[in-house]
Steps between C-alpha positions, in 0.01 A plus 500: 500500500856475356512345158829346379525507123706208363591516133784459245679819406402413143138551608552829666241676284232263637605578857463873418153452356381322823656781705318751297172310546549481876618855536173640640493232777873560576444873526203442728707270722291186433809323356872556500692373202852365525706472182880469483551780257371757754774430752746789538845444364640510851269240635643165593278307251522152651398596839226726363387207275482264811303758695262551219439129454446453872263797536286443186143385549448445135724403201426601150678250268537591140576166343663446167773285353756765610353477852598129513838549344591770752742348737448768760123453504522120519759492776443823701140608460277207414607263773417754764171598352390134463608412851310802645197404287500152634492638849211729413710810564458647154245491209644446155348659190639317197474676165594303186657738249575236235455135434747288701517179692362645821309171563826333557587718792352552853346822370266293281330369805411844635182667395575758216398855507348456150427232238836348391340405162544874402853618609510884496737512200229334289243764571458822307556837657158571641464141630841521656413816679175352627675190622766688687239724659297187612808348662586830665143510653556146632810628682318804641206285617742267683677797653171626645429161651851464654513484874799506721481307828500724813832505672354334809284238321745228578679435821863621501785255543556385855817709553343821367293736718238702305267771626331682209137514622518876560569566125171584315385209288378559137288287278785271411489605133816674367620569145786684356786667692748224407791752475432620856472144631835416325663802655390392855631155430828650382531718812426206732786308336736796523703480834573876476130600507328514836214748437253518212252788483188501275394858436192576302159685518236351716286243330745388230551153660804509726341267751377272221851482358635421850241227541580342165869505576438346841302223328791428273735496805269258682497265207878482521504439875590865556833469330716474811317746734458357849254766614236692291307777677256747343326804655254745343484864609155526351196438709295220349694539173384861448681826479433570868844482654584372849587798719817354652767255410542392870251207463694374199844524665395331820324206315769459234778501761326232701437294183868521405605371837567811715422379857375834638427759232328743734819540706673665200458873452288612205808626318684174538235274378537550126879437519438189703242373263744549210767291697245236561395484129868474386577223746373235259358490147178687542237683297326801661215651304358846588187592314378856484820639669 
C-alpha cells in the first residue's frame, strides 16, 4: 500500500518520526512511503507529485496550524486527497500535531487516527512515541487488508478488446511496489518506449506486479489501449514451461486480426505479430517469457 505523507515543511521532524516508526513495514514491502523530500533533484516534482497522489491508497495527514497556512497543501494536495476520499479511493489517517480549528474544515468530519483531545505536541516523550507507534500500526493493518480489484473484474469499455484469462490469477491482495507501478505507468505514457521487461528471480512477484498494474489500467479504461492480450508461458501458473511458442503465435496472430496465421512461415510469425500489435494502441503481456 502506498502512503502519501502530507505535512508542512515546518513539521518535517514529525514526518521523519512516522517514517521511522513505519520503517520495518516499508522494508518488508507492506507499505511504500511517499514524501516530497525523497524525490531526486532531477525529478520533475509536479508530475511526480500528481502520480503519487493518484497512486496512493492511504494518506497520512500531519495537521497543524502550519498545515492549514500552507498554500501548497491547501491548493495542490488537500483537494485531491479529499476528492479521492469522497470516492472511496483512498483512506485518510489524520494526525493532530497541535491544537487548531480542524473542526471548521472538512477534515474535522473524518474519523481521526487518534483522540483529538490530546494533540501529539501535548504529550510527553514516551507518550508521543506510543501514540506514533499506535497510528503506524493502524496503517500497517489497513495495508494488510487492502485489496486491488482483478484486472478482469469489470467489463472493459465497448471499444476495447481484452483477453487476459490466460494470465495466472493471484489472491487479489497486493501491497508495496509503488515505485515499480509508477515506472510502468511512466513507460506506458512515453511514446518512445515500446517494450518493458521485468527481470527477477522466480517467486518474487513479477506476475503479481503485472496483475496489480493491469488492475490499475482497467480502472482507467486501459488508458487508450484498444486491444489488451496476455499469455502465460507457464503451465497452470507453475514453473513448467510450454515446450513451444507456436501455439502462442498462432492464437495471438488470430486474436490481433491476422486472417490466416497458419499460412505464414514460423520465422515470419513473430514479425507479423509485432506489426499487428503496432497497428493500433495495444498492450501485449507475456508472462514467464
